[in-house]
Amino acid sequence: MLTRKQHELLTFIQTRLEATGISPSFEEMKEALDLKSKSGVHRLISALEERGFIRRLPNRARALEVIRESDAGGAKPAQRATASTTAALAPLRSPAPAREPANDVIEIPLHGRIAAGVPIEAMEGTSMLPVPAALLGSGEHYALEVSGDSMVEAGILDGDYALVRRTDTARDGEIVVALVRGEEATLKYLRRERGMVRLDPANAAYDPQFYQPHEVQVQGKLAGLLRRYH
């Protein structure tokens, strides 16, 4: 079953698609549901996507398709687009004019600085960072400001903002936020070797770091980067 807000958002998206053939913007969804920030909309969309009610159309910043509807009797499949329909869901009363997709921006928590060299403390903060929605996929995200140069060969520079998908698991070779000994966090490639956890830099000037498995906790995987030019 969906929560009330999830149901309201699904209904709003469905109604807008049927009326115009175009997904509502994050700002429109925020106002329709009386939410305080776009990050709340992002969480609701991610929940609906993970439950299989909607999907994001690839290569477009603002494109959603409803694939299951929610009603009093439970979920049911939504009508798919066919050659005889003019929208993603159902025939429209009249064809909608084509529009340019909007570049929606959402806000995600900014949790201080993270080392791309020797581990340093990851500061918890209350700041929010505006991020283009197209840079993020499903799931919960947060941002960390990169400090150091040990990941430069992976294109991660000092001062960049690492956009991180929150997770506690990762495969070998993925770039992760690793919490070391419960106190310090670092951005590195994760690998497992001979019963140890190896955190690899992407800079020949730095050596890999080795830890016991219980000393390292994965706190997220790198999902993208945001760079500001001055």
PDB file of C-alpha atoms in Angstrom:
ATOM      1  CA  MET A   1       0.000   0.000   0.000  1.00  0.00           C
ATOM      2  CA  LEU A   2       1.123   3.538  -0.699  1.00  0.00           C
ATOM      3  CA  THR A   3       1.364   6.275   1.871  1.00  0.00           C
ATOM      4  CA  ARG A   4      -1.076   9.163   1.516  1.00  0.00           C
ATOM      5  CA  LYS A   5       1.558  11.479   0.034  1.00  0.00           C
ATOM      6  CA  GLN A   6       2.781   8.794  -2.380  1.00  0.00           C
ATOM      7  CA  HIS A   7      -0.795   8.210  -3.551  1.00  0.00           C
ATOM      8  CA  GLU A   8      -1.381  11.965  -3.948  1.00  0.00           C
ATOM      9  CA  LEU A   9       1.777  12.361  -6.027  1.00  0.00           C
ATOM     10  CA  LEU A  10       0.985   9.357  -8.223  1.00  0.00           C
ATOM     11  CA  THR A  11      -2.519  10.713  -8.846  1.00  0.00           C
ATOM     12  CA  PHE A  12      -1.173  14.187  -9.647  1.00  0.00           C
ATOM     13  CA  ILE A  13       1.379  12.833 -12.141  1.00  0.00           C
ATOM     14  CA  GLN A  14      -1.248  10.594 -13.763  1.00  0.00           C
ATOM     15  CA  THR A  15      -3.749  13.454 -14.091  1.00  0.00           C
ATOM     16  CA  ARG A  16      -1.168  15.823 -15.568  1.00  0.00           C
ATOM     17  CA  LEU A  17       0.028  13.252 -18.091  1.00  0.00           C
ATOM     18  CA  GLU A  18      -3.523  12.518 -19.199  1.00  0.00           C
ATOM     19  CA  ALA A  19      -4.257  16.227 -19.592  1.00  0.00           C
ATOM     20  CA  THR A  20      -1.062  17.428 -21.278  1.00  0.00           C
ATOM     21  CA  GLY A  21       1.129  14.429 -22.103  1.00  0.00           C
ATOM     22  CA  ILE A  22       4.007  16.061 -20.168  1.00  0.00           C
ATOM     23  CA  SER A  23       5.297  15.271 -16.694  1.00  0.00           C
ATOM     24  CA  PRO A  24       4.851  17.991 -14.055  1.00  0.00           C
ATOM     25  CA  SER A  25       7.988  19.750 -12.851  1.00  0.00           C
ATOM     26  CA  PHE A  26       9.450  19.200  -9.382  1.00  0.00           C
ATOM     27  CA  GLU A  27       8.287  22.701  -8.433  1.00  0.00           C
ATOM     28  CA  GLU A  28       4.735  21.930  -9.558  1.00  0.00           C
ATOM     29  CA  MET A  29       4.740  18.658  -7.619  1.00  0.00           C
ATOM     30  CA  LYS A  30       6.087  20.403  -4.517  1.00  0.00           C
ATOM     31  CA  GLU A  31       3.329  23.012  -4.632  1.00  0.00           C
ATOM     32  CA  ALA A  32       0.583  20.485  -5.396  1.00  0.00           C
ATOM     33  CA  LEU A  33       1.507  18.364  -2.363  1.00  0.00           C
ATOM     34  CA  ASP A  34       2.282  21.386  -0.141  1.00  0.00           C
ATOM     35  CA  LEU A  35       5.830  20.173   0.562  1.00  0.00           C
ATOM     36  CA  LYS A  36       8.579  22.385   1.961  1.00  0.00           C
ATOM     37  CA  SER A  37      11.332  21.396  -0.467  1.00  0.00           C
ATOM     38  CA  LYS A  38      11.957  19.554  -3.714  1.00  0.00           C
ATOM     39  CA  SER A  39      14.003  16.952  -1.848  1.00  0.00           C
ATOM     40  CA  GLY A  40      10.705  15.664  -0.426  1.00  0.00           C
ATOM     41  CA  VAL A  41       9.397  15.251  -3.979  1.00  0.00           C
ATOM     42  CA  HIS A  42      12.565  13.382  -4.927  1.00  0.00           C
ATOM     43  CA  ARG A  43      12.097  10.944  -2.037  1.00  0.00           C
ATOM     44  CA  LEU A  44       8.462  10.294  -3.003  1.00  0.00           C
ATOM     45  CA  ILE A  45       9.381   9.713  -6.648  1.00  0.00           C
ATOM     46  CA  SER A  46      12.185   7.341  -5.644  1.00  0.00           C
ATOM     47  CA  ALA A  47       9.762   5.389  -3.435  1.00  0.00           C
ATOM     48  CA  LEU A  48       7.202   5.113  -6.245  1.00  0.00           C
ATOM     49  CA  GLU A  49       9.926   4.054  -8.662  1.00  0.00           C
ATOM     50  CA  GLU A  50      11.277   1.390  -6.323  1.00  0.00           C
ATOM     51  CA  ARG A  51       7.738   0.019  -5.815  1.00  0.00           C
ATOM     52  CA  GLY A  52       7.175  -0.206  -9.539  1.00  0.00           C
ATOM     53  CA  PHE A  53       4.467   2.460  -9.898  1.00  0.00           C
ATOM     54  CA  ILE A  54       6.445   4.847 -12.100  1.00  0.00           C
ATOM     55  CA  ARG A  55       9.616   4.863 -14.130  1.00  0.00           C
ATOM     56  CA  ARG A  56      11.886   7.613 -15.358  1.00  0.00           C
ATOM     57  CA  LEU A  57      12.312   7.814 -19.104  1.00  0.00           C
ATOM     58  CA  PRO A  58      16.043   7.792 -19.983  1.00  0.00           C
ATOM     59  CA  ASN A  59      18.037  10.768 -21.244  1.00  0.00           C
ATOM     60  CA  ARG A  60      15.431  13.325 -20.194  1.00  0.00           C
ATOM     61  CA  ALA A  61      15.531  15.506 -17.096  1.00  0.00           C
ATOM     62  CA  ARG A  62      11.755  15.694 -16.793  1.00  0.00           C
ATOM     63  CA  ALA A  63       9.992  12.570 -18.042  1.00  0.00           C
ATOM     64  CA  LEU A  64       7.969  10.123 -15.945  1.00  0.00           C
ATOM     65  CA  GLU A  65       5.705   7.254 -16.954  1.00  0.00           C
ATOM     66  CA  VAL A  66       3.070   5.735 -14.681  1.00  0.00           C
ATOM     67  CA  ILE A  67       3.114   1.954 -15.095  1.00  0.00           C
ATOM     68  CA  ARG A  68       0.820   1.026 -12.197  1.00  0.00           C
ATOM     69  CA  GLU A  69      -2.159   2.906 -10.848  1.00  0.00           C
ATOM     70  CA  SER A  70      -3.261   2.893  -7.212  1.00  0.00           C
ATOM     71  CA  ASP A  71      -6.929   2.811  -6.263  1.00  0.00           C
ATOM     72  CA  ALA A  72      -9.115   1.550  -3.433  1.00  0.00           C
ATOM     73  CA  GLY A  73      -8.941  -1.955  -4.807  1.00  0.00           C
ATOM     74  CA  GLY A  74      -5.149  -2.017  -4.949  1.00  0.00           C
ATOM     75  CA  ALA A  75      -2.639  -1.488  -7.673  1.00  0.00           C
ATOM     76  CA  LYS A  76      -3.437  -2.199 -11.295  1.00  0.00           C
ATOM     77  CA  PRO A  77      -1.401  -1.920 -14.480  1.00  0.00           C
ATOM     78  CA  ALA A  78      -1.557   1.411 -16.255  1.00  0.00           C
ATOM     79  CA  GLN A  79      -2.386   1.541 -19.952  1.00  0.00           C
ATOM     80  CA  ARG A  80       0.780   1.551 -22.022  1.00  0.00           C
ATOM     81  CA  ALA A  81       1.385   3.726 -25.015  1.00  0.00           C
ATOM     82  CA  THR A  82       0.626   2.066 -28.364  1.00  0.00           C
ATOM     83  CA  ALA A  83       0.567   3.168 -31.972  1.00  0.00           C
ATOM     84  CA  SER A  84      -3.018   4.326 -31.498  1.00  0.00           C
ATOM     85  CA  THR A  85      -2.366   6.484 -28.437  1.00  0.00           C
ATOM     86  CA  THR A  86      -0.825   9.940 -28.299  1.00  0.00           C
ATOM     87  CA  ALA A  87       0.440   9.924 -24.704  1.00  0.00           C
ATOM     88  CA  ALA A  88       2.405   7.552 -22.489  1.00  0.00           C
ATOM     89  CA  LEU A  89      -0.738   6.487 -20.623  1.00  0.00           C
ATOM     90  CA  ALA A  90      -3.973   6.869 -22.581  1.00  0.00           C
ATOM     91  CA  PRO A  91      -5.476   8.649 -25.596  1.00  0.00           C
ATOM     92  CA  LEU A  92      -5.620  12.399 -25.046  1.00  0.00           C
ATOM     93  CA  ARG A  93      -8.582  14.625 -25.772  1.00  0.00           C
ATOM     94  CA  SER A  94      -6.315  16.457 -28.216  1.00  0.00           C
ATOM     95  CA  PRO A  95      -2.618  16.120 -29.041  1.00  0.00           C
ATOM     96  CA  ALA A  96      -0.413  18.138 -26.704  1.00  0.00           C
ATOM     97  CA  PRO A  97       2.191  20.476 -28.187  1.00  0.00           C
ATOM     98  CA  ALA A  98       5.782  19.401 -27.756  1.00  0.00           C
ATOM     99  CA  ARG A  99       7.704  21.190 -25.031  1.00  0.00           C
ATOM    100  CA  GLU A 100      11.339  21.372 -24.054  1.00  0.00           C
ATOM    101  CA  PRO A 101      12.031  19.311 -20.899  1.00  0.00           C
ATOM    102  CA  ALA A 102      12.733  21.454 -17.854  1.00  0.00           C
ATOM    103  CA  ASN A 103      16.002  21.147 -15.957  1.00  0.00           C
ATOM    104  CA  ASP A 104      14.558  20.495 -12.521  1.00  0.00           C
ATOM    105  CA  VAL A 105      16.753  21.119  -9.517  1.00  0.00           C
ATOM    106  CA  ILE A 106      16.398  19.378  -6.169  1.00  0.00           C
ATOM    107  CA  GLU A 107      18.135  19.952  -2.850  1.00  0.00           C
ATOM    108  CA  ILE A 108      20.086  17.199  -1.094  1.00  0.00           C
ATOM    109  CA  PRO A 109      21.865  17.326   2.288  1.00  0.00           C
ATOM    110  CA  LEU A 110      25.447  18.585   2.244  1.00  0.00           C
ATOM    111  CA  HIS A 111      27.437  16.800   4.956  1.00  0.00           C
ATOM    112  CA  GLY A 112      30.699  18.717   5.122  1.00  0.00           C
ATOM    113  CA  ARG A 113      34.040  17.674   3.624  1.00  0.00           C
ATOM    114  CA  ILE A 114      35.401  14.236   2.807  1.00  0.00           C
ATOM    115  CA  ALA A 115      38.998  13.278   2.199  1.00  0.00           C
ATOM    116  CA  ALA A 116      40.260  12.134  -1.162  1.00  0.00           C
ATOM    117  CA  GLY A 117      43.639  11.589   0.497  1.00  0.00           C
ATOM    118  CA  VAL A 118      44.248  10.626   4.113  1.00  0.00           C
ATOM    119  CA  PRO A 119      40.925   9.970   5.904  1.00  0.00           C
ATOM    120  CA  ILE A 120      39.443  12.963   7.710  1.00  0.00           C
ATOM    121  CA  GLU A 121      36.289  13.339   9.744  1.00  0.00           C
ATOM    122  CA  ALA A 122      33.094  13.619   7.694  1.00  0.00           C
ATOM    123  CA  MET A 123      31.286  16.548   9.248  1.00  0.00           C
ATOM    124  CA  GLU A 124      27.533  16.235   9.600  1.00  0.00           C
ATOM    125  CA  GLY A 125      25.781  19.437   8.623  1.00  0.00           C
ATOM    126  CA  THR A 126      22.371  20.898   7.936  1.00  0.00           C
ATOM    127  CA  SER A 127      23.218  22.686   4.670  1.00  0.00           C
ATOM    128  CA  MET A 128      21.449  21.759   1.441  1.00  0.00           C
ATOM    129  CA  LEU A 129      23.024  21.648  -2.022  1.00  0.00           C
ATOM    130  CA  PRO A 130      20.915  22.308  -5.161  1.00  0.00           C
ATOM    131  CA  VAL A 131      21.602  19.603  -7.754  1.00  0.00           C
ATOM    132  CA  PRO A 132      20.166  18.998 -11.257  1.00  0.00           C
ATOM    133  CA  ALA A 133      17.743  16.092 -10.964  1.00  0.00           C
ATOM    134  CA  ALA A 134      19.211  14.529 -14.107  1.00  0.00           C
ATOM    135  CA  LEU A 135      22.442  13.790 -12.196  1.00  0.00           C
ATOM    136  CA  LEU A 136      20.653  11.572  -9.689  1.00  0.00           C
ATOM    137  CA  GLY A 137      18.962   8.230 -10.108  1.00  0.00           C
ATOM    138  CA  SER A 138      16.664   6.424  -7.720  1.00  0.00           C
ATOM    139  CA  GLY A 139      17.363   6.188  -4.008  1.00  0.00           C
ATOM    140  CA  GLU A 140      18.394   8.614  -1.281  1.00  0.00           C
ATOM    141  CA  HIS A 141      21.343  10.902  -1.956  1.00  0.00           C
ATOM    142  CA  TYR A 142      23.607  13.296  -0.091  1.00  0.00           C
ATOM    143  CA  ALA A 143      26.623  15.424  -1.026  1.00  0.00           C
ATOM    144  CA  LEU A 144      30.130  15.797   0.359  1.00  0.00           C
ATOM    145  CA  GLU A 145      32.762  18.370  -0.553  1.00  0.00           C
ATOM    146  CA  VAL A 146      35.980  16.686  -1.710  1.00  0.00           C
ATOM    147  CA  SER A 147      39.228  17.597   0.017  1.00  0.00           C
ATOM    148  CA  GLY A 148      42.537  16.350  -1.375  1.00  0.00           C
ATOM    149  CA  ASP A 149      43.959  15.047  -4.642  1.00  0.00           C
ATOM    150  CA  SER A 150      44.209  11.279  -4.263  1.00  0.00           C
ATOM    151  CA  MET A 151      41.334  10.640  -6.726  1.00  0.00           C
ATOM    152  CA  VAL A 152      42.466  12.999  -9.503  1.00  0.00           C
ATOM    153  CA  GLU A 153      43.094  10.153 -11.966  1.00  0.00           C
ATOM    154  CA  ALA A 154      39.384   9.299 -11.623  1.00  0.00           C
ATOM    155  CA  GLY A 155      38.511  12.897 -12.473  1.00  0.00           C
ATOM    156  CA  ILE A 156      37.657  13.825  -8.871  1.00  0.00           C
ATOM    157  CA  LEU A 157      39.306  17.097  -7.889  1.00  0.00           C
ATOM    158  CA  ASP A 158      39.765  19.061  -4.703  1.00  0.00           C
ATOM    159  CA  GLY A 159      36.686  21.232  -4.169  1.00  0.00           C
ATOM    160  CA  ASP A 160      34.316  19.044  -6.196  1.00  0.00           C
ATOM    161  CA  TYR A 161      31.017  17.972  -4.683  1.00  0.00           C
ATOM    162  CA  ALA A 162      30.626  14.193  -4.572  1.00  0.00           C
ATOM    163  CA  LEU A 163      26.999  13.161  -5.076  1.00  0.00           C
ATOM    164  CA  VAL A 164      26.534   9.954  -3.123  1.00  0.00           C
ATOM    165  CA  ARG A 165      23.746   7.363  -3.235  1.00  0.00           C
ATOM    166  CA  ARG A 166      23.198   6.101   0.294  1.00  0.00           C
ATOM    167  CA  THR A 167      23.887   2.360   0.598  1.00  0.00           C
ATOM    168  CA  ASP A 168      25.791   0.017   2.900  1.00  0.00           C
ATOM    169  CA  THR A 169      26.925  -2.415   0.204  1.00  0.00           C
ATOM    170  CA  ALA A 170      29.243  -2.122  -2.783  1.00  0.00           C
ATOM    171  CA  ARG A 171      31.033  -4.316  -5.279  1.00  0.00           C
ATOM    172  CA  ASP A 172      34.775  -4.478  -5.808  1.00  0.00           C
ATOM    173  CA  GLY A 173      36.023  -1.644  -7.985  1.00  0.00           C
ATOM    174  CA  GLU A 174      33.276   0.845  -7.096  1.00  0.00           C
ATOM    175  CA  ILE A 175      34.057   4.288  -5.667  1.00  0.00           C
ATOM    176  CA  VAL A 176      32.574   4.502  -2.186  1.00  0.00           C
ATOM    177  CA  VAL A 177      32.343   6.668   0.883  1.00  0.00           C
ATOM    178  CA  ALA A 178      34.021   4.457   3.484  1.00  0.00           C
ATOM    179  CA  LEU A 179      33.733   5.164   7.193  1.00  0.00           C
ATOM    180  CA  VAL A 180      36.973   3.993   8.792  1.00  0.00           C
ATOM    181  CA  ARG A 181      36.957   2.801  12.418  1.00  0.00           C
ATOM    182  CA  GLY A 182      33.689   4.598  13.026  1.00  0.00           C
ATOM    183  CA  GLU A 183      35.311   8.044  13.007  1.00  0.00           C
ATOM    184  CA  GLU A 184      36.799   9.066   9.677  1.00  0.00           C
ATOM    185  CA  ALA A 185      35.446   8.951   6.136  1.00  0.00           C
ATOM    186  CA  THR A 186      37.255   8.774   2.821  1.00  0.00           C
ATOM    187  CA  LEU A 187      36.396   8.526  -0.880  1.00  0.00           C
ATOM    188  CA  LYS A 188      38.194   5.588  -2.499  1.00  0.00           C
ATOM    189  CA  TYR A 189      37.901   2.557  -4.746  1.00  0.00           C
ATOM    190  CA  LEU A 190      36.759  -0.427  -2.672  1.00  0.00           C
ATOM    191  CA  ARG A 191      38.422  -3.798  -3.105  1.00  0.00           C
ATOM    192  CA  ARG A 192      38.650  -6.942  -0.995  1.00  0.00           C
ATOM    193  CA  GLU A 193      41.905  -8.852  -0.848  1.00  0.00           C
ATOM    194  CA  ARG A 194      42.953 -11.854   1.276  1.00  0.00           C
ATOM    195  CA  GLY A 195      40.391 -11.212   3.964  1.00  0.00           C
ATOM    196  CA  MET A 196      41.196  -7.502   4.136  1.00  0.00           C
ATOM    197  CA  VAL A 197      39.453  -4.402   2.796  1.00  0.00           C
ATOM    198  CA  ARG A 198      41.652  -2.336   0.506  1.00  0.00           C
ATOM    199  CA  LEU A 199      40.849   1.306  -0.189  1.00  0.00           C
ATOM    200  CA  ASP A 200      42.622   2.344  -3.385  1.00  0.00           C
ATOM    201  CA  PRO A 201      43.425   5.924  -4.414  1.00  0.00           C
ATOM    202  CA  ALA A 202      43.416   7.093  -8.027  1.00  0.00           C
ATOM    203  CA  ASN A 203      46.777   8.840  -7.790  1.00  0.00           C
ATOM    204  CA  ALA A 204      50.130   7.103  -8.182  1.00  0.00           C
ATOM    205  CA  ALA A 205      51.572   9.288  -5.408  1.00  0.00           C
ATOM    206  CA  TYR A 206      49.353   7.581  -2.794  1.00  0.00           C
ATOM    207  CA  ASP A 207      49.490   4.028  -1.454  1.00  0.00           C
ATOM    208  CA  PRO A 208      46.471   1.761  -0.924  1.00  0.00           C
ATOM    209  CA  GLN A 209      45.087   1.566   2.612  1.00  0.00           C
ATOM    210  CA  PHE A 210      44.398  -1.826   4.209  1.00  0.00           C
ATOM    211  CA  TYR A 211      41.888  -2.476   6.991  1.00  0.00           C
ATOM    212  CA  GLN A 212      40.172  -5.335   8.737  1.00  0.00           C
ATOM    213  CA  PRO A 213      36.606  -5.821   7.424  1.00  0.00           C
ATOM    214  CA  HIS A 214      35.065  -4.707  10.723  1.00  0.00           C
ATOM    215  CA  GLU A 215      36.997  -1.421  10.528  1.00  0.00           C
ATOM    216  CA  VAL A 216      35.325  -0.247   7.310  1.00  0.00           C
ATOM    217  CA  GLN A 217      31.674   0.591   6.798  1.00  0.00           C
ATOM    218  CA  VAL A 218      30.341   1.543   3.369  1.00  0.00           C
ATOM    219  CA  GLN A 219      28.128   4.626   3.655  1.00  0.00           C
ATOM    220  CA  GLY A 220      27.385   5.234   0.000  1.00  0.00           C
ATOM    221  CA  LYS A 221      28.479   4.910  -3.624  1.00  0.00           C
ATOM    222  CA  LEU A 222      29.547   7.740  -5.886  1.00  0.00           C
ATOM    223  CA  ALA A 223      26.642   8.674  -8.164  1.00  0.00           C
ATOM    224  CA  GLY A 224      27.996  11.846  -9.740  1.00  0.00           C
ATOM    225  CA  LEU A 225      30.093  14.978  -9.376  1.00  0.00           C
ATOM    226  CA  LEU A 226      29.238  18.653  -9.270  1.00  0.00           C
ATOM    227  CA  ARG A 227      32.006  21.144 -10.065  1.00  0.00           C
ATOM    228  CA  ARG A 228      31.925  24.896  -9.701  1.00  0.00           C
ATOM    229  CA  TYR A 229      34.208  27.106 -11.741  1.00  0.00           C
ATOM    230  CA  HIS A 230      35.340  30.423 -10.287  1.00  0.00           C
TER     231      HIS A 230
END
